[in-house]
XYZ file of C-alpha atoms in Angstrom:
693
model
C 101.442 37.087 -17.666
C 102.734 38.504 -14.704
C 104.407 36.395 -11.983
C 103.706 37.593 -8.229
C 106.088 35.636 -6.626
C 109.678 33.660 -7.021
C 110.130 30.509 -9.287
C 110.232 28.137 -5.870
C 106.898 28.880 -5.060
C 106.201 27.306 -1.330
C 102.933 25.207 -1.490
C 101.589 27.526 1.224
C 102.126 30.592 -1.029
C 100.827 29.089 -4.135
C 97.684 27.995 -2.725
C 97.081 31.453 -1.241
C 97.861 32.727 -5.345
C 95.704 30.267 -6.588
C 92.764 31.008 -4.342
C 93.279 34.727 -5.429
C 93.460 34.219 -8.888
C 90.115 32.957 -8.371
C 89.003 35.881 -6.492
C 90.487 38.311 -8.424
C 89.377 36.536 -11.527
C 85.766 36.597 -10.801
C 85.460 40.123 -9.042
C 87.073 41.653 -12.279
C 84.490 40.077 -14.618
C 81.697 41.563 -12.116
C 83.128 44.884 -12.666
C 83.632 45.057 -16.085
C 79.880 43.683 -16.582
C 78.822 46.074 -14.031
C 76.565 43.468 -13.334
C 76.850 40.201 -10.923
C 77.687 38.890 -7.369
C 81.099 39.371 -6.059
C 80.425 38.665 -2.273
C 80.239 34.915 -2.888
C 83.676 34.172 -5.064
C 85.524 36.404 -2.635
C 84.263 34.459 0.466
C 84.054 30.805 -1.042
C 87.195 30.596 -3.535
C 88.988 28.609 -0.548
C 86.912 25.856 -0.270
C 85.848 25.825 -3.854
C 89.948 25.806 -4.450
C 90.491 22.938 -2.137
C 87.869 20.752 -3.737
C 88.535 21.384 -7.443
C 92.493 20.905 -6.985
C 92.937 18.154 -4.710
C 89.369 16.144 -4.870
C 87.470 16.634 -7.714
C 87.970 13.675 -10.170
C 86.876 15.385 -13.538
C 88.667 15.805 -17.210
C 88.622 19.207 -18.440
C 89.347 17.845 -22.194
C 86.292 15.481 -21.870
C 83.249 17.423 -19.657
C 81.025 14.859 -20.423
C 83.104 11.587 -19.028
C 80.520 9.512 -17.295
C 82.550 8.639 -13.845
C 83.613 12.233 -13.489
C 82.679 13.448 -10.230
C 79.581 15.933 -10.640
C 79.938 19.354 -8.845
C 76.688 21.870 -8.346
C 76.912 25.229 -7.741
C 73.713 25.478 -6.013
C 74.236 28.995 -5.350
C 74.155 29.928 -8.651
C 74.607 33.531 -8.399
C 78.068 32.959 -7.477
C 78.548 31.876 -11.247
C 81.824 33.798 -11.459
C 83.387 31.367 -9.100
C 82.666 28.240 -11.232
C 83.776 30.141 -14.498
C 86.904 31.133 -13.232
C 87.528 27.406 -12.023
C 86.558 26.456 -15.576
C 89.146 28.386 -17.330
C 91.399 28.056 -14.933
C 91.436 24.169 -14.752
C 91.880 24.113 -18.624
C 87.558 23.840 -19.842
C 86.884 25.460 -23.332
C 85.762 28.482 -21.483
C 88.437 31.185 -22.461
C 89.563 34.559 -21.073
C 87.729 36.430 -23.685
C 84.423 34.708 -22.444
C 85.284 35.452 -18.907
C 85.926 39.475 -20.022
C 82.400 38.692 -21.712
C 80.445 38.025 -18.383
C 76.843 38.564 -18.438
C 76.937 39.897 -22.362
C 74.902 38.599 -25.479
C 76.156 35.620 -27.266
C 78.509 34.814 -23.875
C 78.794 31.684 -22.574
C 79.117 32.698 -19.011
C 75.541 33.946 -18.335
C 74.792 35.661 -15.167
C 73.741 32.453 -13.926
C 75.020 28.870 -14.724
C 73.449 27.188 -17.632
C 73.775 23.500 -18.528
C 74.318 23.158 -22.119
C 75.756 26.163 -22.630
C 78.944 26.119 -20.619
C 81.180 23.338 -20.903
C 81.521 21.790 -17.689
C 78.315 23.136 -16.159
C 76.158 20.454 -14.836
C 72.904 21.859 -14.041
C 70.848 25.311 -14.380
C 71.180 26.816 -11.163
C 70.296 30.340 -9.790
C 66.738 29.394 -8.355
C 67.775 28.818 -4.665
C 67.655 25.098 -3.659
C 67.034 23.639 -6.898
C 70.718 22.780 -7.388
C 70.651 21.214 -3.852
C 67.456 18.898 -4.980
C 69.582 18.721 -8.297
C 72.463 17.213 -6.461
C 70.407 14.598 -4.752
C 69.215 13.220 -7.863
C 72.484 12.999 -9.363
C 73.489 10.855 -6.195
C 70.390 8.991 -6.511
C 71.536 7.839 -10.307
C 74.517 6.851 -9.171
C 73.844 4.766 -6.451
C 71.780 2.992 -8.859
C 73.823 2.512 -11.702
C 76.691 1.231 -9.528
C 74.119 -1.145 -7.769
C 73.164 -2.834 -10.963
C 76.722 -2.762 -12.633
C 79.296 -2.802 -10.632
C 81.175 -6.212 -9.963
C 83.737 -7.479 -7.708
C 86.803 -5.729 -9.166
C 85.092 -3.554 -11.510
C 83.887 -0.610 -9.852
C 82.809 1.185 -13.548
C 80.540 3.456 -11.553
C 81.974 5.309 -8.865
C 82.135 8.634 -8.088
C 81.207 11.583 -5.996
C 78.370 14.386 -6.160
C 79.905 17.540 -4.714
C 77.860 20.751 -4.101
C 78.611 24.336 -3.019
C 75.419 25.618 -1.000
C 74.396 28.681 0.514
C 72.452 30.534 3.084
C 69.440 31.038 0.721
C 69.558 27.414 -0.684
C 69.468 25.969 3.193
C 65.902 28.029 3.348
C 64.441 27.017 0.324
C 61.617 24.211 1.277
C 62.713 22.146 -1.717
C 66.182 21.874 -0.326
C 64.631 20.783 2.875
C 62.612 18.232 1.081
C 65.526 16.857 -0.911
C 67.582 16.832 2.075
C 65.389 15.031 3.832
C 64.757 11.972 1.588
C 68.829 12.270 0.949
C 69.112 11.435 4.649
C 66.258 8.435 4.247
C 68.078 6.883 1.181
C 71.537 7.140 3.343
C 73.479 8.681 0.291
C 77.179 8.802 1.511
C 78.603 9.790 -1.504
C 76.609 13.212 -1.538
C 78.813 15.723 -0.105
C 77.783 19.321 0.023
C 79.841 22.728 1.042
C 77.822 25.217 2.831
C 78.967 28.761 2.096
C 78.034 29.842 5.574
C 79.019 33.648 5.567
C 75.152 34.746 7.193
C 74.531 37.226 4.642
C 71.576 37.167 2.135
C 70.343 39.775 -0.321
C 69.011 42.194 1.829
C 69.541 41.316 5.566
C 72.066 39.362 7.597
C 70.171 35.599 8.159
C 69.832 36.329 12.018
C 66.963 38.564 10.773
C 65.301 35.243 9.014
C 67.122 31.856 9.997
C 67.904 31.468 13.625
C 67.228 27.815 13.560
C 70.207 25.200 14.519
C 70.583 24.192 10.827
C 73.450 21.780 12.200
C 71.123 19.820 14.328
C 68.650 19.752 11.635
C 70.696 18.172 9.225
C 71.900 15.761 11.942
C 67.995 15.088 12.324
C 67.728 14.220 8.494
C 70.440 11.718 9.178
C 73.365 13.755 7.748
C 76.677 13.652 8.644
C 77.532 17.643 9.648
C 81.005 18.592 10.013
C 82.230 22.472 10.520
C 85.287 24.178 9.267
C 85.319 27.303 11.666
C 87.839 29.497 9.413
C 86.844 29.267 5.414
C 90.451 30.509 4.680
C 91.769 27.343 6.191
C 92.672 24.947 2.982
C 93.871 22.237 5.645
C 90.863 22.186 8.023
C 88.667 22.046 4.281
C 90.721 19.319 3.202
C 90.229 17.498 6.129
C 86.827 17.917 6.375
C 86.239 16.755 2.681
C 88.377 13.710 3.093
C 86.163 12.855 6.313
C 82.951 13.247 4.283
C 84.361 10.933 1.723
C 85.294 8.385 4.440
C 81.554 8.364 5.507
C 79.895 5.358 3.527
C 76.180 5.475 5.147
C 75.433 9.211 5.395
C 75.479 12.406 3.014
C 77.682 15.067 4.449
C 77.244 18.464 4.967
C 80.430 20.794 5.759
C 79.684 23.748 7.322
C 82.301 26.398 6.129
C 82.062 29.481 8.025
C 83.104 32.378 5.477
C 82.942 36.017 5.169
C 81.060 37.468 2.077
C 83.058 39.701 -0.088
C 86.416 38.667 1.983
C 88.612 41.155 1.608
C 86.819 44.292 0.592
C 87.762 47.076 3.334
C 84.253 48.626 3.003
C 81.719 45.487 2.026
C 83.052 42.506 3.652
C 80.439 40.951 5.973
C 77.732 42.983 4.489
C 74.870 43.121 2.342
C 76.144 45.317 -0.220
C 78.857 42.597 -1.522
C 76.064 40.002 -2.362
C 74.332 41.323 -5.639
C 76.157 44.302 -7.157
C 79.642 45.188 -8.578
C 82.197 46.281 -6.062
C 82.786 49.400 -7.624
C 86.156 50.274 -9.171
C 87.811 51.893 -5.873
C 86.617 49.055 -3.826
C 87.839 46.520 -6.362
C 91.223 48.517 -5.815
C 90.775 48.230 -2.377
C 90.372 44.730 -2.116
C 93.272 43.948 -4.117
C 95.460 46.158 -2.382
C 94.123 44.599 1.089
C 95.262 41.087 -0.088
C 98.522 41.855 -1.745
C 97.700 41.657 -5.496
C 98.643 44.272 -8.239
C 95.808 46.688 -8.905
C 96.673 46.515 -12.852
C 96.126 44.881 -15.050
C 92.829 43.370 -14.507
C 92.159 39.936 -15.406
C 95.389 38.740 -13.933
C 96.649 35.269 -14.068
C 100.144 34.392 -12.271
C 101.872 32.201 -14.401
C 102.690 29.851 -11.409
C 98.731 29.631 -10.304
C 97.728 28.804 -14.255
C 100.437 25.953 -14.311
C 98.910 24.648 -10.806
C 95.375 24.859 -11.836
C 95.997 22.837 -15.365
C 97.437 19.952 -13.989
C 94.279 18.895 -14.022
C 94.083 18.503 -17.685
C 96.677 15.910 -17.464
C 95.473 14.274 -14.554
C 92.100 14.156 -15.810
C 93.075 12.723 -19.059
C 94.666 10.311 -17.088
C 91.447 9.001 -14.858
C 89.379 8.615 -17.758
C 92.147 6.777 -19.457
C 92.448 4.205 -16.507
C 88.631 4.107 -16.478
C 88.339 3.309 -20.184
C 90.998 0.588 -20.043
C 88.976 -0.831 -16.364
C 85.668 -0.734 -18.880
C 87.360 -2.337 -21.754
C 87.843 -5.333 -19.590
C 84.658 -5.420 -17.986
C 82.989 -5.483 -21.693
C 84.955 -8.521 -21.966
C 83.828 -10.409 -18.928
C 80.638 -8.963 -18.744
C 79.602 -8.513 -22.276
C 75.513 -8.364 -21.632
C 75.811 -5.833 -18.811
C 78.180 -3.651 -20.805
C 76.464 -3.227 -23.657
C 73.182 -2.344 -21.706
C 75.159 0.178 -19.800
C 76.900 1.601 -23.024
C 73.546 1.958 -24.116
C 72.497 4.151 -21.219
C 75.316 6.448 -21.339
C 74.605 6.994 -24.865
C 71.006 7.695 -24.259
C 69.941 5.218 -26.545
C 66.994 3.151 -26.007
C 65.951 -0.306 -27.297
C 62.790 0.001 -29.355
C 62.099 -3.859 -28.800
C 59.323 -2.536 -26.037
C 57.063 -0.889 -28.675
C 56.139 -4.437 -30.175
C 55.231 -5.780 -26.841
C 52.231 -3.311 -27.035
C 49.045 -4.333 -28.685
C 46.505 -2.146 -29.986
C 43.298 -2.247 -27.417
C 40.072 -3.311 -28.769
C 37.041 -1.059 -29.107
C 35.532 -0.583 -25.542
C 32.202 1.725 -24.731
C 32.827 1.819 -21.326
C 36.874 1.755 -21.843
C 39.199 2.502 -19.039
C 40.778 5.546 -16.893
C 43.974 6.730 -19.056
C 45.816 6.569 -15.808
C 44.996 2.941 -15.838
C 46.231 2.128 -19.518
C 49.011 3.969 -19.045
C 50.287 1.925 -15.780
C 49.668 -1.310 -17.808
C 52.154 0.734 -20.776
C 54.788 1.621 -18.078
C 54.952 -2.101 -16.906
C 56.116 -3.229 -20.539
C 58.748 -0.049 -20.849
C 59.907 -0.700 -17.358
C 61.081 -4.558 -18.233
C 62.819 -3.082 -21.584
C 64.366 -0.250 -20.495
C 66.705 -0.461 -17.456
C 67.102 3.240 -17.059
C 63.359 3.559 -16.761
C 63.209 4.944 -13.056
C 60.891 7.023 -10.923
C 57.766 7.173 -8.498
C 55.500 9.276 -7.008
C 54.419 11.586 -4.543
C 53.186 9.239 -2.029
C 50.556 8.103 -4.580
C 51.481 4.579 -6.731
C 48.226 3.286 -6.188
C 46.502 6.504 -7.443
C 48.781 7.242 -10.438
C 49.364 3.733 -11.343
C 53.283 4.599 -11.595
C 54.471 1.634 -9.876
C 56.931 -0.733 -11.474
C 55.926 -4.365 -10.425
C 58.773 -6.555 -9.331
C 61.253 -3.835 -9.770
C 62.255 -3.277 -6.377
C 62.293 -0.057 -4.299
C 65.272 1.983 -4.467
C 66.523 2.166 -1.007
C 69.633 1.862 1.198
C 70.966 -1.317 1.391
C 71.802 0.101 4.662
C 68.427 0.162 6.247
C 66.911 -1.776 8.570
C 63.407 -3.163 6.391
C 61.558 -5.175 9.002
C 59.395 -2.475 9.642
C 58.877 -1.231 5.567
C 55.797 -2.002 3.735
C 55.367 -1.645 -0.180
C 54.399 -3.887 -2.713
C 56.800 -3.125 -5.668
C 58.674 -6.647 -4.721
C 62.164 -7.447 -5.557
C 63.641 -6.250 -2.369
C 65.032 -2.948 -0.951
C 68.354 -1.751 -2.177
C 70.041 0.803 -4.865
C 69.389 -1.515 -7.534
C 65.615 -0.874 -7.227
C 64.108 1.458 -9.470
C 61.002 2.268 -7.694
C 61.570 5.695 -6.081
C 59.407 6.313 -2.546
C 59.661 10.048 -2.902
C 57.039 10.575 -0.089
C 55.012 14.008 0.171
C 57.720 15.946 -1.957
C 56.184 17.229 -4.708
C 58.630 19.909 -5.345
C 61.761 17.979 -4.516
C 60.753 15.054 -6.260
C 60.582 16.849 -9.418
C 64.433 18.724 -8.750
C 65.436 15.350 -8.093
C 63.874 13.916 -11.153
C 65.870 16.715 -13.059
C 68.956 15.926 -11.169
C 68.694 12.040 -11.997
C 68.596 12.994 -16.161
C 71.401 15.567 -15.963
C 73.379 12.663 -14.446
C 72.592 11.106 -17.543
C 72.051 7.097 -18.085
C 68.574 7.630 -16.517
C 65.145 8.361 -18.039
C 63.825 9.328 -14.775
C 60.010 9.777 -14.455
C 57.579 11.246 -11.675
C 54.154 11.404 -10.780
C 51.172 13.125 -8.932
C 47.720 14.765 -9.419
C 47.729 17.443 -11.981
C 46.645 20.278 -9.415
C 49.768 19.189 -7.828
C 51.900 20.601 -10.582
C 51.730 23.434 -9.166
C 54.132 22.505 -6.756
C 56.501 21.325 -9.041
C 56.093 24.323 -11.727
C 59.730 25.559 -10.921
C 61.668 22.411 -11.583
C 59.336 21.691 -14.406
C 60.583 24.978 -15.821
C 64.120 24.044 -15.264
C 63.745 20.647 -16.924
C 62.385 22.825 -20.066
C 65.111 25.106 -19.984
C 68.194 22.315 -19.629
C 66.320 20.397 -22.258
C 66.178 17.339 -19.778
C 64.153 13.847 -20.558
C 62.435 13.611 -17.698
C 58.874 12.420 -17.600
C 56.063 14.041 -15.583
C 52.951 11.681 -15.044
C 50.144 13.531 -13.970
C 46.537 12.212 -13.443
C 43.415 13.062 -11.992
C 43.123 15.645 -14.775
C 39.893 17.441 -14.552
C 36.676 18.370 -12.381
C 35.678 14.598 -13.710
C 37.842 12.999 -10.992
C 34.537 14.011 -8.905
C 34.065 13.920 -5.383
C 37.327 15.338 -3.724
C 36.298 18.650 -5.354
C 37.874 22.048 -5.812
C 40.941 21.432 -4.049
C 42.010 18.642 -6.133
C 40.244 19.239 -9.625
C 43.006 21.350 -11.632
C 41.221 24.138 -13.747
C 44.025 26.272 -14.901
C 46.596 23.727 -14.962
C 46.911 22.647 -18.338
C 47.213 25.997 -19.232
C 49.930 27.056 -17.451
C 52.096 23.595 -18.503
C 51.415 24.850 -21.944
C 53.025 28.373 -21.310
C 56.147 26.876 -20.322
C 58.535 26.840 -23.294
C 59.788 23.448 -24.529
C 57.494 21.523 -22.614
C 55.780 18.858 -24.683
C 52.013 18.475 -22.648
C 50.048 15.391 -24.146
C 46.413 14.746 -22.723
C 45.629 11.339 -24.593
C 42.163 10.719 -25.463
C 41.796 6.664 -24.878
C 43.917 3.774 -24.179
C 45.605 3.582 -27.811
C 46.502 7.516 -27.679
C 48.104 6.640 -24.581
C 50.162 4.035 -26.079
C 51.259 6.610 -28.884
C 51.610 9.483 -26.022
C 54.297 7.250 -24.322
C 55.977 6.378 -27.374
C 56.531 9.864 -28.334
C 57.723 10.319 -24.349
C 60.251 7.732 -24.309
C 61.283 8.458 -27.865
C 61.330 12.480 -27.429
C 64.986 13.898 -27.694
C 66.188 16.766 -25.359
C 62.811 17.611 -24.119
C 60.763 16.972 -21.002
C 56.711 15.647 -21.662
C 53.849 16.194 -19.333
C 51.555 13.301 -19.667
C 48.166 14.085 -18.624
C 45.773 11.301 -17.453
C 42.158 11.129 -16.443
C 40.583 9.218 -13.030
C 37.362 8.453 -14.560
C 36.812 5.521 -17.412
C 37.021 6.777 -21.069
C 35.894 4.714 -24.245
C 38.686 3.104 -25.928
C 37.643 4.263 -29.739
C 36.726 1.873 -32.670
C 40.244 2.658 -34.738
C 38.450 0.746 -37.472
C 35.840 3.629 -37.901
C 37.788 6.172 -36.725
C 41.616 7.424 -37.377
C 44.689 5.854 -35.962
C 46.027 6.760 -32.746
C 49.192 7.426 -34.195
C 47.897 10.709 -35.335
C 48.655 11.836 -31.582
C 52.350 11.866 -32.677
C 51.529 14.971 -34.803
C 49.748 16.672 -31.986
C 46.407 16.409 -33.551
C 44.635 14.242 -36.269
C 41.542 14.114 -37.967
C 39.531 11.525 -36.321
C 36.746 11.256 -38.976
C 35.520 13.809 -41.629
C 32.715 14.967 -43.173
C 31.924 13.726 -46.845
C 34.222 15.114 -49.260
C 36.300 16.292 -46.363
C 34.738 19.379 -46.641
C 32.747 20.041 -43.034
C 30.754 23.040 -42.210
C 31.810 22.759 -38.231
C 34.897 21.217 -36.740
C 34.332 20.084 -33.005
C 38.033 19.898 -31.648
C 39.049 18.313 -28.045
C 41.493 16.582 -25.935
C 41.446 13.898 -23.593
C 38.727 12.506 -21.542
C 36.210 15.167 -23.556
C 36.903 13.294 -27.352
C 34.361 10.930 -26.542
C 32.031 13.986 -25.981
C 32.510 15.392 -29.315
C 32.401 11.922 -30.608
C 28.769 11.435 -29.441
C 27.915 15.189 -30.402
C 29.328 14.664 -33.847
C 26.788 11.425 -33.970
C 24.008 13.701 -33.267
C 24.696 17.002 -35.197
C 25.389 14.645 -38.352
C 21.920 12.910 -38.138
C 20.480 16.652 -38.244
C 22.425 17.045 -41.589
C 25.370 18.806 -40.470
C 28.728 17.839 -42.202
C 31.163 17.446 -39.141
C 34.994 16.743 -38.771
C 35.905 15.911 -35.421
C 39.619 16.498 -34.353
C 41.657 14.795 -31.366
C 44.081 17.334 -30.466
C 46.128 15.813 -27.403
C 48.944 18.241 -27.797
C 49.559 21.750 -29.132
C 53.103 21.751 -28.817
C 53.244 18.800 -31.249
C 51.063 20.303 -33.660
C 52.902 23.257 -33.657
C 56.202 21.426 -34.822
C 54.159 20.463 -38.210
C 54.047 21.898 -41.461
C 51.976 24.650 -42.290
C 50.357 22.338 -44.834
C 49.635 19.846 -42.338
C 47.973 21.912 -39.971
C 45.666 23.672 -42.540
C 44.805 20.327 -43.388
C 43.852 19.550 -39.692
C 42.272 22.921 -38.862
C 41.732 25.124 -42.071
C 41.914 28.651 -41.838
C 39.142 28.835 -44.248
C 35.432 30.005 -42.698
C 34.250 26.734 -41.334
C 32.827 27.039 -37.746
C 34.890 25.471 -34.812
C 34.468 24.830 -31.048
C 37.238 23.693 -28.732
C 35.967 21.907 -25.574
C 38.354 21.096 -22.446
C 37.300 20.769 -19.199
C 39.838 23.611 -17.846
C 40.340 27.349 -18.411
C 39.710 28.242 -22.703
C 43.101 30.127 -22.506
C 45.077 29.815 -25.573
C 42.050 28.152 -27.560
C 41.159 30.890 -29.292
C 44.540 30.278 -31.450
C 42.804 27.465 -33.329
C 38.784 28.379 -33.476
C 39.378 31.413 -34.382
C 37.401 34.306 -33.719
C 34.366 33.209 -34.749
C 34.417 30.000 -33.008
C 33.652 29.152 -29.596
C 34.879 27.165 -26.741
C 33.486 25.106 -24.267
C 35.577 25.403 -20.969
C 35.719 26.433 -17.056
C 35.912 29.883 -15.681
C 35.240 29.065 -12.213
C 36.811 26.295 -9.442
C 35.270 22.972 -9.284
C 33.156 21.414 -6.945
C 32.715 18.171 -4.665
C 29.663 15.921 -6.303
C 30.291 12.441 -8.323
C 32.181 12.837 -11.382
C 29.863 12.830 -13.972
C 27.684 15.000 -12.055
C 30.411 17.595 -12.067
C 30.728 17.139 -15.852
C 27.093 17.297 -16.707
C 26.334 20.778 -14.256
C 29.655 22.202 -15.826
C 28.491 21.773 -19.432
C 30.088 18.860 -20.439
C 27.659 16.754 -22.318
C 27.279 16.092 -25.787
C 23.776 17.770 -25.669
C 25.426 20.951 -24.378
C 27.859 20.622 -27.555
C 25.085 20.433 -29.826
C 23.400 23.216 -28.522
C 26.131 25.390 -29.004
C 27.168 23.898 -32.479
C 23.702 24.999 -33.527
C 24.163 28.677 -32.310
C 27.076 29.210 -33.671
C 25.993 27.678 -36.942
C 23.006 30.346 -36.959
C 25.326 32.997 -36.150
C 27.586 32.294 -38.916
């Protein structure tokens, strides 16, 4: 490798060489790919360099070291900045991978992806998501520290840093998360704001003119400003001040120039999302005193400087391991508990605490039975933490006597809550407020941090507010449990604004998301078992507001069949039905009633509970055919939502009793009746279908 300076490089010039190494490694990769975002790396390299070489606690040889600082590139379009830092500091991201930026099979995709690239903490790119993820990481750190740290043993002690952009700051999800972070006084959350005043299609004054510094001060953040984004010492001083602020998250506004150094594109939209072009890359290198050739130049002194992170990180982890070993000897039970959380292990003892529920013709709403199961899980699994969008009493998701997660710096005299256990960071009930999108994204951050099984809850119709974050939890294979209640028109009088119609289909359309809609209290138990045990997958539990009968499992098959997605509840004589009725959730009891009536008419009927398409599709072809044979039986599916997707299981000659319009305001049983969700209508449709067959 070429050397740009003399052997004895001064600290100031070495800093500049190192910063420019980040800049030109990044824009060379973007240019070679002929795709990407060169503007952010050119402008933000000094702040990223300062953070990564002077402050960030990490170990490139072990990206999963648990007590590392977390770094979130919320401005995920600037991914080459992160890949350059990872390569330069010694992560397993080779120069060949840098050269294959945005190419098929590379670990350097267009936007950072958790689980693909070593050192990438969370998948970012959809703006605002990383901002909220970082809040979740800071919450996870605060909870684990409050629960496990002891005097002289700060076994959980790290910062969460982020680099955010103008676009991030405009997104509503960032506003939701920032508001909650300020309220919770997350003092170990520090964001560097790359304030270059340029977005993809315009300068920010066209769309973004509020005083964002005052906005964040109003949220309860400490706001610091660095006037010159190239001034490393000013950036250093600001980060130092942010670390010292223990009671507020910090936003460091760093005023930068997008595309810094580019003679023709600096401070323009053209620098944002397109390669500079070969000639402009050449001019930029000349302008900043960098050799035009070769591409992908990394000066030896810069690489040596960056690679100190390997030795330093190893020492920091070694010191932590030693401290943890001493902690284990003194606090054996706590240490075992913490190590289980770090390793993602769950004590299955909680399962034996859940009794099978007796038959009950009246039954109970599945949201209520879910709440009872959650109390048992909460007592057994210390990493089980979460809350709702201001709906605890409706979604039944409050963990009793587990305390509320609130800042110990808060004046709590005027606070109200029923969780018990006090107000501190060791509380396990998160009061998200009416912030559904932020709630889901924060939950992703908690899961990405590790040591936590987060849950969050709201009404099913409001899953629309959460969809971008749910999609990302599925993309990242994060273990987040979404508890959606009020799952159909059966909720009644609140009317069409609150009655979900298309939402089940929309959730089922997300790859890797496991959607479960249990039929009764015993299926709820199995649904929760599945959710807790599901490896590397988010789960959406879809629950009723209205009461549903608890089926007699002495007559019907065991609810354990839920784990296979669909199962035969009861079958025709000889297991040879002429009609198969299938349903999910609260409609299962309707096909049970209809099945009785049809059997009395001499029709052989199989009843199938189908709570989870995703789990069913994981089964063998033999099992699937044993439940829903492809032979000539007539098939009817019943679900209080759009029929989209059910034809896969009913076949061309089957039919679906669903909904093609929005709901209506009336008592739930009336709405269900008027929309055809009755045993009588199912029987009539079945008889018509059998006649046609």
